[in-house]
Amino acid sequence: MDLPGITEVADARLGIWRPGDAWLAGGTWLFSEPQPALTRLLDLHAFGWTALQVSPDGLDIAATCTLAELARQEFPPWQAASLVGQCCAALLGSFKVWNTATVGGNICLALPAGPMISLTAALDGVAEIWGTGGAVRRIPVADFVTGPGRCRLRPGELLRSVHLPIGALQCATAFRQLSLSALGRSAAVVIGRRSPSDGALVITLTAATTRPVQLRFPAPPGPDGLLATLAAAAPRYHDDVHGAPAWREAITRQLALEVLDELERL
Amino acid sequence: MTAPTGPAGAPRGLSTQVTAGVGSSPRRPDGTPKVKGEFAYSSDMWMEDMIWGVTLRSPHPYARIRSIDIGAALAMPGVYAVLTHEDVPCSKFYGLEIVDQPVLAVDTVRYHGEPVALVAADHPEIARQATKSIRVDYDVYEPITDARLALGHPGWNQVHNAPGAVSELSRERAALHPQGNLVRHLKLRKGHSDPVADVVVGGEYEVGMQDQAFLGPESGLAVPTGDGGVELYVATQWLHVDQRQICAALGLSPEKVRLTLAGVGGAFGGREDLSMHVHACMLALHTGKPVKMVYNREESFFGHVHRHPAVMRFEHGADRAGTLIYVKAEIYLDGGAYASSTPAVVGNAGTMGIGPYIVPNVQVDAYGAYTNNPPCGAMRGFGSVQAAFAYEAQMDKLAAELGMDPVELRCRNALTEGSQAPTGQVIDSPAPVEELLRRLQAIQLPPQRNADADLRDLPGGVANTTHGEGVMRGVGYAVAYKNVGFSEGFDDYSTARVRLEAVAGEATVTVHTAAAEVGQGLVTVEQQIARTELGVHAVVVHPKDTQVGSGGSTSASRQTYVTGGAVKAACEKVRERALKAIRQRTGHATADLRLDSGKVISEREGVIGTLADLLGDEVIDETVEWHHRPTVAVDPETGQGFAHVQYAFSAHRAVVDVDTELGLVKVVALDCVQDVGKAVNPQAVVGQIQGGSAQGLGLAVMEEILISGGKIKNPSFTDYLIPTILDMPPMRIEVLEYADPHAPYGLRGVGEPPTISSGPAIVAAIRDATGLPLQRVPVRPEHITGT
C-alpha cells in the first residue's frame, strides 16, 4: 500500500464512520491508485462474516467474500450454479486480484463491467445495507447500481451481503460475455434465466449498459418480442474505449437473441 | 576498464560466459535475472538521501500560460524545490532533429500532458500533492487536432509547399510554431508525371495512433557530482544524443554530464526522445541531492512519443497483365505538438511508401504536420508501417480488379537485386521478395475449423458467443521492406572499445560500447562477436555509458549491424595486435596463427599455447569508430538518391476467423518468412519476428491511443489493449540467410520488418473473410458489424 494520507486502519466494528473514511474489503481498487481524500480505512474483515451461507431460502454472500471463495464453493444442484464460475471468470484481473477482490467491493465499485453485478442482478439478488445508526435496508442489486461508478449507498452505509433467492438459483441459465480482447474488460454481458416451474424468462443486461437492465417475460417471447421489449426498455449504452454505444447495442441484441434461443430449446 | 560504482540497482556489467559465437544462440547474460525478477530496472535504483521528482503537466492541449504561482507548493513541508522554465539554466528547448520542444513550457502549452513545472520532495506523494498546489493561469485555445487542417488542406487535392501561406487556418494561433505547421514535405518523383494505365484503383486509408507500450515506465536517477556536474542513470535508447541535449539545457560540458544506461524495460522507439532526463538533472543540481523520477503508467502515456497517425490517399495503375505502371500517393502524418523524429518518419513513409515493388512512375508526397495532439516520433518500423497498410490494401484491390491472385500480382512486380527503388537507388544486395511470398504459399494452411471446434479457438473464446455460426475464415498476404540504419546522409556510426587481457589465467575480453540494450539482446550479440573474432570464452560486457564514444541509437534495426560492426572491427584490431605480440614472442608468422577456444593455434604445428599464457601481462585495448556506407540526402524536388544503406524484407500470411455478427476477430495463424542475411543469434531472430508480428497484430486489431479534442482517453493498460499470449496464434517462421555483401557477416536488421508486414496481412485476411473494404486500422468490431 502506498497511501500516505491514511493515518489509521481501524476495526470496522469499532470505528464510527466519519468523512475521510473508507470501508476496506479486498482493497484491490483502494490500493490501486492514490486516494488523497482518505485518512482512515475501516477494515470490514473484523466482522468475521461467513463468506457463503446456503439455506433453504437460497444463498447469502457476504460482502467480504472473495471471488476465489465464491468460485471454489460447491453448491447444491442448482441449475444456476454454473453462472458463478462464468461470472467470476469474466473479471479482468490477475490471480492476485481473484484471491483478494470481494463480491461486495465489485458491486459497490459499480463499474458497468463488474461481473458480480452481472451475477447477482441476473439472479434477482437483494443487497442488505447497514446504515450508520444500525438501520438495515434492502435493495435489489439491479436497482442498487445506478450508473458508472454510482450506487445507492449513502455516506457511512456499507453493503453487508447479497441474498440470492432459491427460485432464481433453480433456474436454467444462459450466459454470454464479450470483450475486445481475450480476458479483457467486458463490453457486454447478457444473462438469461428460465424458471423450471412456470417457464418465465428474465434477461439481464450488464456491461453494455450503464446500469443493470432486466427484461421479464412470462414465457419466452420469441425474437421479435424480445427485440421489441428491448427497444422499449431503451437502455442507455455505455460509452468508453472498450466499445462504442452503437456497437454495444448491436451486440446486446445479438447476444440476447442467442440467450433466448438457448433457453427456448430447453 | 572497471565498472563504476553507483546507486543500488545501477548496472555492474554482464559477465556470463558465452560459449558460442556468431550463428549460435547462447543464453543471454541478462536473461536469467530478468526471468527470476532479480534484474534491476531503472525504476529499482536507490540511493541514501535520495529525494523524488514529480512533473506538473498541462491539462489542456493548447493554451497560453498567463502566470505560474509556485508559492504554496514551495511552502509545503518536505518540498525541496519547485522549478519552472525560468530555472532552465541554458537552452530552454531541445529536440532530436529540430530543437523545438520546451524543457518546461515557456508561455504556451501545445499538448495535453506537456511538462509545466517540477517538484522535488522527500516523498513522491508529497511531491505529487505539491504539484497540485502550483497555480497555473491558462488562456485556453481550441486545439488543432487534424494534420491536414493544420497544414491548410481543407481538401485532399491541394498541395502547398509553403505551410500556412494559403491556409484558412493560418491565423496567428493556428501556426503552432513560428516556422509554420509543416515539419517536412518529402517529394518523390520518378518517371512520367502523367502516366496512363489500363486499370486504375484508388483508396483512402487511415492508421491510428499506436503506443510502444513498453512495460518499464520512464525513470532515472540523477546524482550531483559535487563539481557542478551530474551523473544520470536512465533507461534510454541513445545515451549520447541524450547527453548532447541535456548539456545544452544545463549549459554544461559533456565532461560534467555523465550518463549510464540503467535497466531498460522495453523501448520500441519510445525512449529515443528525452522524458525526465533534464528534469531530474535540474532538480539534482538545484537541491544538491540525488533525485529519482519514475512515471506511473498513466504518466508514461504522456511522457513519450507515439506512432504517427496517418491519413493516406493512394492510386495504383497497371496494365492488364498486372504490371504496375504508376503509383501516386499522398501521406499525411500527424506529428503532434513537437517535431521529434517526424522528419525521418516522413522520409521513410515517402521513400518506402510504395512497398517492395518495381514501379517505373512514382509520385509520392509525404507530409509531417504539427498539431495539438500528443507528440509522435519513433516507433518500430516508423513511416513504413503506416504506408504498408495502404499500399498492400491497394495491391489486393488491384488484384481483385484484374482478377489475379494477390500473391501472383505481388510476385510479378516484386523488387529484385539490381532493380530500382522509387528513389532511383539500385538494390545492390539480395532482395528475395518473390521467394518470401512463394515460401509462405508453400506453408500448409491451418485446417478448416470443424463443427465441434473448441470454444477457445473461436472468436470470443470461452465467452460462448459463437459455436461457429456467423464465423467466416479469411486469408491474407502482405510483404514489406524497411531501411536499416539511419538514412539520407546521416553519418551513422558506432564506437566500440575492446580490451583483451589475461584474468586469473584465462584470456578475457571486455567489450565497452554505449549502444543501449533495451531487451533486444545486443549484449549477447556483442559477446558472440567478441568470441568469434578473438576465440575466447570469457567476455564481459561493460555497463553502457558515455565514457566511450557514441553507439548511436537503438533503433532503425541498426545495432547488430552498426555496433556489431564496430565490435567486430575493434576485435580485428585487437587480434592483429595480439598475433603480432605472439609472433614477437614465439617467432611464428601471424599468417600462420589463429585464435580459438582460448588457445593460439598454428596452422602448421597445432596448438602452441594458451592465449592467456602467451599474452602474459600485456593488455591490448583498442577503440574503433565504425561507420556504415555513406548515404546521401535525397534531392528535395525529386526524392532521388542513395538514401538507405540497406533494405530488409519480410512477408506474412495471416489466417483469421471473423465473427461477422459480433465483429470479433480471431487470428488463427500468422506465418512469416524473412530474410535476415545472417542469423547472428537465431533464437533472438525468431524472438524479434514473433515480437514484431505481435506488435503488428496489435495495430491491426487492438491498439490505439484514442484522442478526443487533443486529450488521451485511455492512458492505461486496462483501456489501451495490447496483445497477450491469448491473442497471438502459434507462428511458423522461416528465416532466409542471403548475405548482404556490404554488411558485417552479411547480416540484415531484423527487428522492424515483421512489424510492418504482419498487420496488413491480418487486415487483408479480415477483408477476405468479410468482403468489407476496411480502410482504417485498428479494425474495430463496429467496422465489421457496421454499427
GROMACS .gro file of N, CA and C in nm, chain B residues 659-773:
model
  345
  925ASP      N    1  -1.607  -1.337  -3.650
  925ASP     CA    2  -1.749  -1.346  -3.616
  925ASP      C    3  -1.816  -1.223  -3.675
  926THR      N    4  -1.880  -1.241  -3.787
  926THR     CA    5  -1.932  -1.126  -3.860
  926THR      C    6  -2.054  -1.065  -3.791
  927GLU      N    7  -2.114  -1.140  -3.700
  927GLU     CA    8  -2.231  -1.086  -3.629
  927GLU      C    9  -2.189  -0.995  -3.514
  928LEU      N   10  -2.078  -1.029  -3.452
  928LEU     CA   11  -2.035  -0.954  -3.335
  928LEU      C   12  -1.913  -0.866  -3.361
  929GLY      N   13  -1.846  -0.889  -3.472
  929GLY     CA   14  -1.730  -0.809  -3.506
  929GLY      C   15  -1.600  -0.853  -3.441
  930LEU      N   16  -1.598  -0.975  -3.390
  930LEU     CA   17  -1.478  -1.024  -3.322
  930LEU      C   18  -1.387  -1.098  -3.419
  931VAL      N   19  -1.257  -1.083  -3.397
  931VAL     CA   20  -1.158  -1.144  -3.486
  931VAL      C   21  -1.070  -1.239  -3.405
  932LYS      N   22  -1.048  -1.356  -3.457
  932LYS     CA   23  -0.951  -1.449  -3.400
  932LYS      C   24  -0.845  -1.474  -3.507
  933VAL      N   25  -0.722  -1.435  -3.477
  933VAL     CA   26  -0.613  -1.463  -3.571
  933VAL      C   27  -0.571  -1.608  -3.548
  934VAL      N   28  -0.596  -1.689  -3.647
  934VAL     CA   29  -0.576  -1.833  -3.636
  934VAL      C   30  -0.431  -1.871  -3.665
  935ALA      N   31  -0.373  -1.804  -3.761
  935ALA     CA   32  -0.233  -1.831  -3.796
  935ALA      C   33  -0.169  -1.702  -3.846
  936LEU      N   34  -0.041  -1.688  -3.818
  936LEU     CA   35   0.033  -1.571  -3.864
  936LEU      C   36   0.175  -1.620  -3.895
  937ASP      N   37   0.194  -1.658  -4.019
  937ASP     CA   38   0.321  -1.718  -4.058
  937ASP      C   39   0.408  -1.614  -4.127
  938CYS      N   40   0.538  -1.631  -4.112
  938CYS     CA   41   0.630  -1.528  -4.159
  938CYS      C   42   0.752  -1.590  -4.225
  939VAL      N   43   0.794  -1.530  -4.333
  939VAL     CA   44   0.924  -1.562  -4.393
  939VAL      C   45   1.001  -1.431  -4.401
  940GLN      N   46   1.123  -1.433  -4.352
  940GLN     CA   47   1.202  -1.310  -4.350
  940GLN      C   48   1.347  -1.342  -4.387
  941ASP      N   49   1.405  -1.253  -4.465
  941ASP     CA   50   1.547  -1.266  -4.497
  941ASP      C   51   1.627  -1.183  -4.398
  942VAL      N   52   1.720  -1.247  -4.328
  942VAL     CA   53   1.798  -1.174  -4.227
  942VAL      C   54   1.946  -1.167  -4.264
  943GLY      N   55   1.980  -1.208  -4.386
  943GLY     CA   56   2.121  -1.202  -4.428
  943GLY      C   57   2.204  -1.306  -4.359
  944LYS      N   58   2.221  -1.291  -4.230
  944LYS     CA   59   2.291  -1.388  -4.147
  944LYS      C   60   2.226  -1.383  -4.010
  945ALA      N   61   2.182  -1.497  -3.962
  945ALA     CA   62   2.122  -1.502  -3.829
  945ALA      C   63   2.234  -1.508  -3.726
  946VAL      N   64   2.273  -1.394  -3.676
  946VAL     CA   65   2.383  -1.389  -3.579
  946VAL      C   66   2.345  -1.468  -3.454
  947ASN      N   67   2.219  -1.455  -3.413
  947ASN     CA   68   2.168  -1.531  -3.300
  947ASN      C   69   2.028  -1.581  -3.340
  948PRO      N   70   2.020  -1.703  -3.392
  948PRO     CA   71   1.892  -1.749  -3.450
  948PRO      C   72   1.774  -1.741  -3.353
  949GLN      N   73   1.798  -1.770  -3.227
  949GLN     CA   74   1.687  -1.765  -3.132
  949GLN      C   75   1.638  -1.621  -3.115
  950ALA      N   76   1.731  -1.529  -3.108
  950ALA     CA   77   1.693  -1.388  -3.095
  950ALA      C   78   1.621  -1.340  -3.221
  951VAL      N   79   1.664  -1.390  -3.337
  951VAL     CA   80   1.597  -1.353  -3.462
  951VAL      C   81   1.451  -1.396  -3.457
  952VAL      N   82   1.428  -1.520  -3.416
  952VAL     CA   83   1.290  -1.568  -3.408
  952VAL      C   84   1.211  -1.486  -3.306
  953GLY      N   85   1.276  -1.453  -3.196
  953GLY     CA   86   1.209  -1.371  -3.094
  953GLY      C   87   1.170  -1.235  -3.149
  954GLN      N   88   1.259  -1.174  -3.227
  954GLN     CA   89   1.228  -1.044  -3.287
  954GLN      C   90   1.110  -1.057  -3.384
  955ILE      N   91   1.108  -1.164  -3.461
  955ILE     CA   92   1.000  -1.181  -3.559
  955ILE      C   93   0.867  -1.204  -3.485
  956GLN      N   94   0.872  -1.282  -3.380
  956GLN     CA   95   0.748  -1.304  -3.304
  956GLN      C   96   0.700  -1.174  -3.239
  957GLY      N   97   0.792  -1.103  -3.176
  957GLY     CA   98   0.754  -0.980  -3.108
  957GLY      C   99   0.706  -0.873  -3.205
  958GLY      N  100   0.778  -0.859  -3.315
  958GLY     CA  101   0.737  -0.761  -3.415
  958GLY      C  102   0.601  -0.794  -3.474
  959SER      N  103   0.578  -0.923  -3.495
  959SER     CA  104   0.449  -0.965  -3.551
  959SER      C  105   0.336  -0.936  -3.452
  960ALA      N  106   0.363  -0.956  -3.325
  960ALA     CA  107   0.261  -0.928  -3.223
  960ALA      C  108   0.228  -0.779  -3.221
  961GLN      N  109   0.331  -0.696  -3.237
  961GLN     CA  110   0.306  -0.552  -3.237
  961GLN      C  111   0.226  -0.512  -3.362
  962GLY      N  112   0.253  -0.581  -3.472
  962GLY     CA  113   0.174  -0.556  -3.592
  962GLY      C  114   0.030  -0.601  -3.576
  963LEU      N  115   0.012  -0.714  -3.512
  963LEU     CA  116  -0.124  -0.763  -3.482
  963LEU      C  117  -0.198  -0.662  -3.396
  964GLY      N  118  -0.125  -0.608  -3.298
  964GLY     CA  119  -0.187  -0.510  -3.209
  964GLY      C  120  -0.241  -0.391  -3.286
  965LEU      N  121  -0.160  -0.338  -3.378
  965LEU     CA  122  -0.206  -0.221  -3.454
  965LEU      C  123  -0.320  -0.260  -3.548
  966ALA      N  124  -0.320  -0.383  -3.595
  966ALA     CA  125  -0.423  -0.425  -3.690
  966ALA      C  126  -0.560  -0.434  -3.626
  967VAL      N  127  -0.566  -0.485  -3.504
  967VAL     CA  128  -0.699  -0.513  -3.448
  967VAL      C  129  -0.722  -0.466  -3.305
  968MET      N  130  -0.620  -0.411  -3.238
  968MET     CA  131  -0.641  -0.379  -3.098
  968MET      C  132  -0.594  -0.242  -3.055
  969GLU      N  133  -0.472  -0.207  -3.089
  969GLU     CA  134  -0.403  -0.097  -3.021
  969GLU      C  135  -0.435   0.039  -3.082
  970GLU      N  136  -0.481   0.130  -3.000
  970GLU     CA  137  -0.494   0.268  -3.045
  970GLU      C  138  -0.506   0.362  -2.925
  971ILE      N  139  -0.425   0.464  -2.926
  971ILE     CA  140  -0.445   0.573  -2.830
  971ILE      C  141  -0.560   0.657  -2.883
  972LEU      N  142  -0.665   0.663  -2.806
  972LEU     CA  143  -0.783   0.736  -2.850
  972LEU      C  144  -0.773   0.881  -2.803
  973ILE      N  145  -0.787   0.971  -2.896
  973ILE     CA  146  -0.772   1.114  -2.868
  973ILE      C  147  -0.905   1.182  -2.893
  974SER      N  148  -0.944   1.264  -2.803
  974SER     CA  149  -1.065   1.343  -2.824
  974SER      C  150  -1.034   1.487  -2.787
  975GLY      N  151  -1.045   1.574  -2.883
  975GLY     CA  152  -1.014   1.715  -2.858
  975GLY      C  153  -0.872   1.735  -2.810
  976GLY      N  154  -0.781   1.649  -2.855
  976GLY     CA  155  -0.641   1.660  -2.815
  976GLY      C  156  -0.607   1.589  -2.686
  977LYS      N  157  -0.708   1.527  -2.622
  977LYS     CA  158  -0.682   1.462  -2.493
  977LYS      C  159  -0.685   1.310  -2.508
  978ILE      N  160  -0.591   1.246  -2.441
  978ILE     CA  161  -0.584   1.100  -2.444
  978ILE      C  162  -0.695   1.044  -2.355
  979LYS      N  163  -0.772   0.950  -2.410
  979LYS     CA  164  -0.885   0.893  -2.335
  979LYS      C  165  -0.850   0.762  -2.265
  980ASN      N  166  -0.743   0.699  -2.304
  980ASN     CA  167  -0.718   0.565  -2.250
  980ASN      C  168  -0.573   0.543  -2.205
  981PRO      N  169  -0.524   0.625  -2.112
  981PRO     CA  170  -0.383   0.610  -2.070
  981PRO      C  171  -0.365   0.502  -1.964
  982SER      N  172  -0.399   0.380  -1.994
  982SER     CA  173  -0.376   0.269  -1.901
  982SER      C  174  -0.377   0.141  -1.980
  983PHE      N  175  -0.320   0.035  -1.923
  983PHE     CA  176  -0.322  -0.093  -1.992
  983PHE      C  177  -0.454  -0.167  -1.970
  984THR      N  178  -0.544  -0.108  -1.892
  984THR     CA  179  -0.680  -0.161  -1.890
  984THR      C  180  -0.755  -0.115  -2.014
  985ASP      N  181  -0.727   0.008  -2.052
  985ASP     CA  182  -0.803   0.067  -2.161
  985ASP      C  183  -0.728   0.072  -2.293
  986TYR      N  184  -0.596   0.069  -2.289
  986TYR     CA  185  -0.517   0.058  -2.412
  986TYR      C  186  -0.483  -0.090  -2.425
  987LEU      N  187  -0.543  -0.155  -2.522
  987LEU     CA  188  -0.532  -0.301  -2.531
  987LEU      C  189  -0.409  -0.341  -2.610
  988ILE      N  190  -0.330  -0.429  -2.553
  988ILE     CA  191  -0.216  -0.485  -2.627
  988ILE      C  192  -0.233  -0.637  -2.632
  989PRO      N  193  -0.181  -0.699  -2.736
  989PRO     CA  194  -0.199  -0.843  -2.748
  989PRO      C  195  -0.129  -0.917  -2.635
  990THR      N  196  -0.191  -1.021  -2.589
  990THR     CA  197  -0.127  -1.112  -2.494
  990THR      C  198  -0.107  -1.246  -2.564
  991ILE      N  199  -0.054  -1.340  -2.491
  991ILE     CA  200  -0.031  -1.473  -2.547
  991ILE      C  201  -0.163  -1.534  -2.595
  992LEU      N  202  -0.273  -1.492  -2.534
  992LEU     CA  203  -0.403  -1.544  -2.575
  992LEU      C  204  -0.445  -1.492  -2.712
  993ASP      N  205  -0.391  -1.380  -2.752
  993ASP     CA  206  -0.429  -1.321  -2.880
  993ASP      C  207  -0.338  -1.364  -2.994
  994MET      N  208  -0.218  -1.409  -2.959
  994MET     CA  209  -0.121  -1.446  -3.062
  994MET      C  210  -0.136  -1.593  -3.101
  995PRO      N  211  -0.147  -1.619  -3.227
  995PRO     CA  212  -0.150  -1.759  -3.270
  995PRO      C  213  -0.008  -1.817  -3.271
  996PRO      N  214   0.005  -1.946  -3.274
  996PRO     CA  215   0.139  -2.001  -3.296
  996PRO      C  216   0.188  -1.958  -3.434
  997MET      N  217   0.316  -1.927  -3.442
  997MET     CA  218   0.371  -1.879  -3.569
  997MET      C  219   0.464  -1.982  -3.630
  998ARG      N  220   0.453  -1.999  -3.761
  998ARG     CA  221   0.554  -2.076  -3.833
  998ARG      C  222   0.643  -1.975  -3.905
  999ILE      N  223   0.770  -1.986  -3.877
  999ILE     CA  224   0.865  -1.884  -3.923
  999ILE      C  225   0.976  -1.951  -4.004
 1000GLU      N  226   1.003  -1.897  -4.120
 1000GLU     CA  227   1.118  -1.941  -4.198
 1000GLU      C  228   1.215  -1.824  -4.209
 1001VAL      N  229   1.338  -1.851  -4.178
 1001VAL     CA  230   1.442  -1.747  -4.182
 1001VAL      C  231   1.537  -1.776  -4.298
 1002LEU      N  232   1.546  -1.681  -4.390
 1002LEU     CA  233   1.640  -1.695  -4.501
 1002LEU      C  234   1.767  -1.619  -4.469
 1003GLU      N  235   1.877  -1.667  -4.523
 1003GLU     CA  236   2.006  -1.603  -4.496
 1003GLU      C  237   2.078  -1.576  -4.628
 1004TYR      N  238   2.034  -1.473  -4.699
 1004TYR     CA  239   2.103  -1.427  -4.819
 1004TYR      C  240   2.191  -1.309  -4.778
 1005ALA      N  241   2.319  -1.334  -4.779
 1005ALA     CA  242   2.411  -1.235  -4.723
 1005ALA      C  243   2.411  -1.104  -4.801
 1006ASP      N  244   2.413  -0.995  -4.726
 1006ASP     CA  245   2.436  -0.864  -4.784
 1006ASP      C  246   2.586  -0.843  -4.788
 1007PRO      N  247   2.645  -0.833  -4.905
 1007PRO     CA  248   2.792  -0.826  -4.912
 1007PRO      C  249   2.850  -0.701  -4.847
 1008HIS      N  250   2.767  -0.602  -4.821
 1008HIS     CA  251   2.818  -0.477  -4.765
 1008HIS      C  252   2.810  -0.473  -4.612
 1009ALA      N  253   2.753  -0.576  -4.551
 1009ALA     CA  254   2.726  -0.570  -4.407
 1009ALA      C  255   2.814  -0.670  -4.331
 1010PRO      N  256   2.842  -0.640  -4.206
 1010PRO     CA  257   2.921  -0.735  -4.126
 1010PRO      C  258   2.853  -0.872  -4.123
 1011TYR      N  259   2.927  -0.973  -4.152
 1011TYR     CA  260   2.877  -1.111  -4.156
 1011TYR      C  261   2.764  -1.129  -4.258
 1012GLY      N  262   2.736  -1.027  -4.336
 1012GLY     CA  263   2.626  -1.035  -4.432
 1012GLY      C  264   2.490  -1.013  -4.369
 1013LEU      N  265   2.486  -0.969  -4.243
 1013LEU     CA  266   2.359  -0.962  -4.170
 1013LEU      C  267   2.270  -0.848  -4.217
 1014ARG      N  268   2.143  -0.862  -4.189
 1014ARG     CA  269   2.047  -0.753  -4.209
 1014ARG      C  270   1.977  -0.723  -4.077
 1015GLY      N  271   1.932  -0.601  -4.064
 1015GLY     CA  272   1.850  -0.568  -3.947
 1015GLY      C  273   1.725  -0.654  -3.946
 1016VAL      N  274   1.679  -0.688  -3.828
 1016VAL     CA  275   1.572  -0.786  -3.816
 1016VAL      C  276   1.445  -0.728  -3.752
 1017GLY      N  277   1.460  -0.638  -3.658
 1017GLY     CA  278   1.352  -0.607  -3.565
 1017GLY      C  279   1.228  -0.543  -3.624
 1018GLU      N  280   1.244  -0.462  -3.728
 1018GLU     CA  281   1.129  -0.384  -3.774
 1018GLU      C  282   1.042  -0.450  -3.881
 1019PRO      N  283   1.101  -0.517  -3.981
 1019PRO     CA  284   1.017  -0.566  -4.091
 1019PRO      C  285   0.894  -0.647  -4.047
 1020PRO      N  286   0.905  -0.736  -3.947
 1020PRO     CA  287   0.784  -0.812  -3.914
 1020PRO      C  288   0.672  -0.726  -3.858
 1021THR      N  289   0.707  -0.611  -3.801
 1021THR     CA  290   0.602  -0.520  -3.752
 1021THR      C  291   0.528  -0.457  -3.868
 1022ILE      N  292   0.594  -0.450  -3.983
 1022ILE     CA  293   0.536  -0.381  -4.098
 1022ILE      C  294   0.443  -0.473  -4.178
 1023SER      N  295   0.486  -0.596  -4.203
 1023SER     CA  296   0.405  -0.681  -4.292
 1023SER      C  297   0.298  -0.760  -4.219
 1024SER      N  298   0.309  -0.777  -4.088
 1024SER     CA  299   0.211  -0.860  -4.017
 1024SER      C  300   0.072  -0.796  -4.016
 1025GLY      N  301   0.067  -0.669  -3.983
 1025GLY     CA  302  -0.063  -0.603  -3.973
 1025GLY      C  303  -0.140  -0.602  -4.103
 1026PRO      N  304  -0.079  -0.557  -4.213
 1026PRO     CA  305  -0.152  -0.559  -4.340
 1026PRO      C  306  -0.199  -0.698  -4.381
 1027ALA      N  307  -0.123  -0.801  -4.347
 1027ALA     CA  308  -0.167  -0.937  -4.380
 1027ALA      C  309  -0.293  -0.972  -4.302
 1028ILE      N  310  -0.298  -0.931  -4.176
 1028ILE     CA  311  -0.417  -0.961  -4.094
 1028ILE      C  312  -0.539  -0.886  -4.148
 1029VAL      N  313  -0.520  -0.760  -4.180
 1029VAL     CA  314  -0.634  -0.683  -4.231
 1029VAL      C  315  -0.678  -0.739  -4.367
 1030ALA      N  316  -0.584  -0.781  -4.448
 1030ALA     CA  317  -0.620  -0.844  -4.576
 1030ALA      C  318  -0.703  -0.969  -4.552
 1031ALA      N  319  -0.666  -1.044  -4.450
 1031ALA     CA  320  -0.742  -1.166  -4.419
 1031ALA      C  321  -0.883  -1.132  -4.371
 1032ILE      N  322  -0.895  -1.025  -4.293
 1032ILE     CA  323  -1.030  -0.986  -4.247
 1032ILE      C  324  -1.113  -0.939  -4.366
 1033ARG      N  325  -1.050  -0.866  -4.458
 1033ARG     CA  326  -1.122  -0.827  -4.579
 1033ARG      C  327  -1.167  -0.950  -4.657
 1034ASP      N  328  -1.078  -1.048  -4.664
 1034ASP     CA  329  -1.110  -1.170  -4.737
 1034ASP      C  330  -1.228  -1.242  -4.672
 1035ALA      N  331  -1.232  -1.238  -4.540
 1035ALA     CA  332  -1.340  -1.309  -4.469
 1035ALA      C  333  -1.473  -1.235  -4.479
 1036THR      N  334  -1.467  -1.104  -4.482
 1036THR     CA  335  -1.591  -1.026  -4.469
 1036THR      C  336  -1.636  -0.959  -4.598
 1037GLY      N  337  -1.542  -0.941  -4.690
 1037GLY     CA  338  -1.575  -0.867  -4.810
 1037GLY      C  339  -1.584  -0.717  -4.788
 1038LEU      N  340  -1.546  -0.671  -4.670
 1038LEU     CA  341  -1.553  -0.529  -4.638
 1038LEU      C  342  -1.425  -0.457  -4.682
 1039PRO      N  343  -1.434  -0.329  -4.715
 1039PRO     CA  344  -1.312  -0.260  -4.762
 1039PRO      C  345  -1.211  -0.233  -4.650
   0.00000   0.00000   0.00000
